[in-house]
XYZ file of C-alpha atoms in Angstrom:
323
model
C 26.638 -22.831 69.620
C 27.021 -20.123 72.318
C 30.644 -19.410 73.169
C 30.010 -17.294 76.268
C 28.781 -20.092 78.548
C 30.222 -20.144 82.063
C 30.696 -22.552 84.948
C 30.429 -21.546 88.621
C 33.001 -22.971 91.044
C 32.057 -22.884 94.733
C 34.775 -23.817 97.214
C 34.448 -25.102 100.770
C 34.721 -21.672 102.396
C 31.759 -20.329 100.432
C 29.755 -23.516 101.014
C 30.317 -23.344 104.761
C 29.282 -19.677 104.751
C 25.991 -20.501 103.017
C 24.964 -23.598 104.985
C 22.350 -22.299 107.413
C 21.148 -25.257 109.551
C 17.395 -24.609 109.374
C 17.570 -24.156 105.606
C 19.610 -27.343 105.214
C 17.021 -29.264 107.245
C 14.267 -27.868 105.012
C 16.167 -28.871 101.864
C 16.777 -32.383 103.207
C 13.145 -32.722 104.199
C 12.190 -31.751 100.646
C 14.530 -34.459 99.358
C 12.743 -37.051 101.492
C 9.369 -35.753 100.319
C 10.427 -36.014 96.684
C 11.706 -39.526 97.275
C 8.573 -40.542 99.162
C 6.379 -39.285 96.341
C 8.734 -40.807 93.768
C 8.834 -37.341 92.212
C 12.613 -37.507 92.278
C 14.700 -40.364 90.980
C 17.683 -41.964 92.678
C 19.969 -43.712 90.199
C 21.995 -46.840 91.064
C 24.811 -46.118 93.496
C 28.455 -46.703 92.644
C 30.494 -47.630 95.723
C 33.768 -49.429 95.107
C 37.001 -50.126 96.968
C 40.170 -48.984 95.213
C 43.619 -50.555 95.083
C 44.928 -47.356 96.699
C 43.021 -48.210 99.873
C 40.318 -45.631 99.192
C 36.626 -46.027 98.514
C 35.082 -44.199 95.552
C 31.367 -43.635 95.055
C 28.872 -41.797 92.904
C 25.342 -40.881 93.963
C 23.174 -39.304 91.283
C 19.567 -38.500 90.516
C 17.121 -36.001 89.107
C 13.837 -34.209 89.699
C 12.296 -33.752 86.279
C 9.579 -31.349 87.388
C 12.173 -29.037 88.956
C 14.852 -29.254 86.250
C 17.262 -30.610 88.842
C 19.969 -33.020 87.716
C 23.351 -33.885 89.155
C 25.641 -36.171 91.031
C 28.079 -36.325 93.909
C 31.393 -38.109 93.479
C 32.657 -38.971 96.930
C 34.541 -41.469 98.981
C 36.913 -42.169 101.809
C 40.717 -42.120 101.652
C 42.058 -42.819 105.174
C 45.672 -42.168 104.154
C 44.780 -38.506 103.612
C 45.158 -38.049 107.363
C 48.892 -38.725 107.116
C 49.046 -35.837 104.655
C 47.194 -33.498 106.976
C 44.027 -33.699 104.871
C 40.441 -34.845 105.326
C 39.776 -38.537 104.675
C 36.324 -37.888 103.231
C 36.359 -36.234 99.816
C 33.285 -35.160 97.840
C 32.434 -32.976 94.852
C 28.950 -32.125 93.594
C 28.078 -31.206 89.985
C 24.743 -29.765 88.881
C 23.725 -29.897 85.229
C 21.197 -28.273 82.928
C 18.938 -31.275 82.181
C 17.884 -29.783 78.835
C 21.409 -29.647 77.418
C 23.642 -31.665 79.724
C 25.834 -28.602 80.258
C 27.436 -28.342 83.745
C 26.193 -25.321 85.687
C 28.304 -25.489 88.817
C 30.971 -27.478 90.644
C 30.590 -27.379 94.413
C 32.846 -28.668 97.163
C 30.854 -31.572 98.551
C 32.505 -32.228 101.891
C 30.598 -29.593 103.820
C 27.389 -30.468 101.957
C 27.765 -34.125 102.879
C 28.414 -33.317 106.518
C 25.498 -30.900 106.820
C 22.913 -32.881 104.871
C 23.721 -36.068 106.800
C 23.420 -34.264 110.107
C 20.162 -32.673 108.930
C 18.808 -36.119 108.044
C 19.767 -37.239 111.525
C 17.897 -34.280 112.977
C 14.769 -35.269 111.054
C 15.155 -38.805 112.338
C 15.309 -37.556 115.909
C 12.367 -35.198 115.505
C 10.133 -37.930 114.080
C 11.334 -41.088 115.806
C 12.979 -40.363 119.165
C 11.090 -39.854 122.405
C 10.420 -36.172 122.996
C 11.635 -36.460 126.582
C 14.994 -37.939 125.594
C 17.541 -36.592 128.054
C 20.694 -38.679 127.630
C 22.572 -39.362 124.398
C 25.642 -41.382 123.532
C 27.685 -40.513 120.462
C 30.147 -42.982 118.971
C 32.889 -41.123 117.128
C 34.497 -37.712 117.534
C 35.163 -36.782 113.911
C 33.533 -34.217 111.654
C 30.304 -36.160 111.204
C 29.982 -37.029 114.895
C 30.367 -33.348 115.750
C 27.743 -32.340 113.187
C 25.308 -35.034 114.301
C 25.547 -33.921 117.917
C 25.237 -30.240 117.024
C 22.024 -30.878 115.091
C 20.742 -33.255 117.784
C 21.101 -30.608 120.495
C 19.179 -28.153 118.294
C 16.450 -30.693 117.615
C 15.930 -32.170 121.094
C 16.281 -29.422 123.708
C 15.612 -32.077 126.356
C 19.071 -33.584 125.730
C 21.140 -32.363 128.666
C 23.657 -35.188 129.163
C 25.898 -36.583 126.456
C 28.354 -39.458 126.600
C 30.856 -39.710 123.794
C 32.926 -42.757 122.918
C 36.216 -42.003 121.219
C 38.271 -44.544 119.302
C 40.861 -44.842 122.075
C 38.353 -44.181 124.889
C 40.367 -41.093 125.820
C 38.971 -37.540 126.173
C 39.119 -35.407 123.009
C 39.669 -31.742 123.817
C 38.528 -30.439 120.421
C 35.275 -32.374 120.673
C 34.582 -31.242 124.222
C 35.309 -27.598 123.456
C 32.448 -27.493 120.948
C 29.757 -28.710 123.337
C 30.925 -28.040 126.874
C 28.567 -25.071 127.251
C 25.583 -26.854 125.661
C 25.284 -30.011 127.753
C 26.893 -32.122 130.452
C 29.532 -33.934 128.428
C 31.724 -36.842 129.421
C 34.053 -39.262 127.687
C 32.777 -42.788 128.271
C 35.385 -45.451 128.901
C 32.737 -48.181 128.878
C 30.522 -48.261 125.778
C 27.974 -50.664 127.250
C 27.503 -48.547 130.341
C 26.991 -45.433 128.214
C 24.456 -47.114 125.912
C 22.540 -48.533 128.885
C 22.031 -44.974 130.184
C 20.912 -43.523 126.865
C 17.640 -42.472 125.290
C 19.423 -41.661 122.000
C 22.450 -43.368 120.469
C 24.268 -41.854 117.480
C 26.826 -43.975 115.659
C 29.111 -41.938 113.398
C 32.238 -44.040 112.913
C 33.985 -45.670 109.974
C 31.756 -48.734 110.386
C 34.541 -51.212 111.048
C 32.474 -53.387 113.378
C 29.884 -53.573 116.190
C 30.319 -50.757 118.688
C 28.617 -52.206 121.763
C 26.954 -55.345 123.100
C 23.327 -55.803 122.104
C 22.318 -56.561 125.698
C 23.270 -53.023 126.745
C 20.488 -51.468 124.643
C 17.486 -50.629 126.779
C 13.831 -50.320 125.812
C 12.762 -46.906 124.512
C 16.075 -46.014 122.874
C 16.365 -44.490 119.412
C 19.486 -45.000 117.262
C 20.698 -42.847 114.369
C 23.178 -44.989 112.434
C 25.503 -43.203 110.006
C 28.655 -45.249 109.495
C 27.394 -48.248 107.504
C 27.431 -46.894 103.950
C 29.430 -49.554 102.094
C 29.185 -53.303 101.666
C 30.815 -55.002 104.651
C 30.452 -52.067 107.048
C 28.427 -52.196 110.246
C 28.116 -50.450 113.595
C 25.269 -52.359 115.244
C 25.741 -55.725 116.938
C 23.785 -58.795 115.906
C 20.332 -58.799 117.460
C 19.574 -55.083 117.500
C 17.635 -55.088 114.215
C 15.547 -58.006 115.488
C 14.462 -55.926 118.490
C 13.924 -52.622 116.694
C 11.507 -50.789 114.443
C 13.533 -49.784 111.389
C 13.348 -46.636 109.260
C 15.610 -46.273 106.221
C 16.266 -43.464 103.770
C 16.071 -45.867 100.818
C 15.213 -49.539 101.182
C 17.326 -50.806 98.286
C 20.383 -48.838 99.404
C 19.962 -49.891 103.023
C 19.841 -53.540 102.035
C 22.921 -53.152 99.881
C 25.077 -50.726 101.878
C 23.536 -49.971 105.275
C 22.906 -51.819 108.514
C 20.061 -53.624 106.786
C 22.578 -55.507 104.613
C 23.045 -57.806 107.630
C 19.318 -58.571 107.901
C 17.771 -57.578 104.545
C 14.378 -59.131 105.233
C 13.803 -57.097 108.384
C 10.574 -55.060 108.034
C 11.247 -51.365 107.547
C 9.670 -48.134 106.337
C 11.240 -45.360 104.265
C 11.648 -41.915 105.790
C 10.084 -40.355 102.701
C 6.855 -42.205 103.415
C 6.810 -40.836 106.954
C 7.354 -37.182 105.992
C 4.689 -37.387 103.270
C 2.185 -39.163 105.494
C 2.055 -42.314 103.369
C 3.164 -44.222 106.458
C 2.342 -43.460 110.081
C 4.659 -43.561 113.063
C 3.451 -43.798 116.638
C 6.009 -45.132 119.045
C 5.343 -47.006 122.241
C 7.534 -45.765 125.115
C 9.310 -49.126 125.128
C 10.033 -49.261 121.384
C 13.599 -49.416 120.160
C 13.919 -47.586 116.848
C 16.714 -47.381 114.278
C 17.194 -44.854 111.489
C 19.555 -46.513 109.003
C 21.097 -43.643 107.020
C 22.947 -44.472 103.807
C 22.505 -41.027 102.220
C 20.305 -40.061 99.287
C 21.526 -38.391 96.107
C 18.431 -36.178 96.332
C 19.733 -34.764 99.628
C 22.953 -33.724 97.919
C 21.052 -32.202 95.015
C 18.551 -30.142 97.015
C 21.285 -28.765 99.272
C 23.612 -28.119 96.309
C 20.819 -26.234 94.557
C 20.422 -24.111 97.688
C 24.155 -23.308 97.595
C 24.109 -22.604 93.843
C 21.199 -20.178 94.104
C 22.649 -18.300 97.071
C 26.134 -18.103 95.621
C 24.725 -16.762 92.363
C 22.533 -14.211 94.122
C 25.368 -12.973 96.349
C 28.036 -13.064 93.662
C 30.106 -15.639 95.512
C 32.301 -18.332 94.006
C 34.420 -18.134 90.885
C 32.908 -18.003 87.400
C 35.055 -19.418 84.600
C 34.483 -19.567 80.860
C 33.102 -22.928 79.765
C 32.321 -22.564 76.060
C 30.445 -25.169 74.030
């Protein structure tokens, strides 16, 4: 057996340096295409609550034709905030499918943030009205910031943004990121903000409905991020009954996403839209929902992008990993 095998370690600083938004969107789109063609496999998701108060999950899959195999171990530990750390924790491993040998270990937090925001951008580009001018964002954390950043890139028509913070108070760090990109205001009344909106982005911890269903007006598109575990939800009862639903994966959405609350609701997978297997033509009065639970293939295609660039540029740390 070879004794000179190595393993590449890529930390968060290198990952953040290599995550170029347009390239991440392209990698995520490829993931949806692979899933839509069933050219890539998504293995059963592990998502379990821990006695420590955390949530631990594993998303894994492969693309046999591209020799791509790996998984992301990730979860949510809210007590990390009391330690000055990030509540979301994720690590991605890529393997050589011919031997099972690990090729690289990559910090997964930045990958998760970017690939989820890129998926949201695809949802907006395909599902939202092109003249959408007003958006409301629920949440002010890392994912909410990323979702809004990608949304403003994707829909140049968005000029006004309401944001709803947990305590309904202005968040200076959130405002500083977007003050020169749009008219931004902290909304004290969630229903009022939603009633004004063409686009609604929900990026919270999914602890319960965020607004009253009656506030949602015809023609609105919703990108829903926070429901990714059994028992989580962000949408009030009644929204799914009124909406046209797109999911990243039907089985996952029924198990972990908003669709868990109405599993028989008709829906279409995003992969079928990007490959043309399903068509989307919205009426101006349609309400649409993109229920995002996150695909392992998104993590893998973006991690491969990071691995290739880090290798080419000589970034990361290479350690001996003999057989």
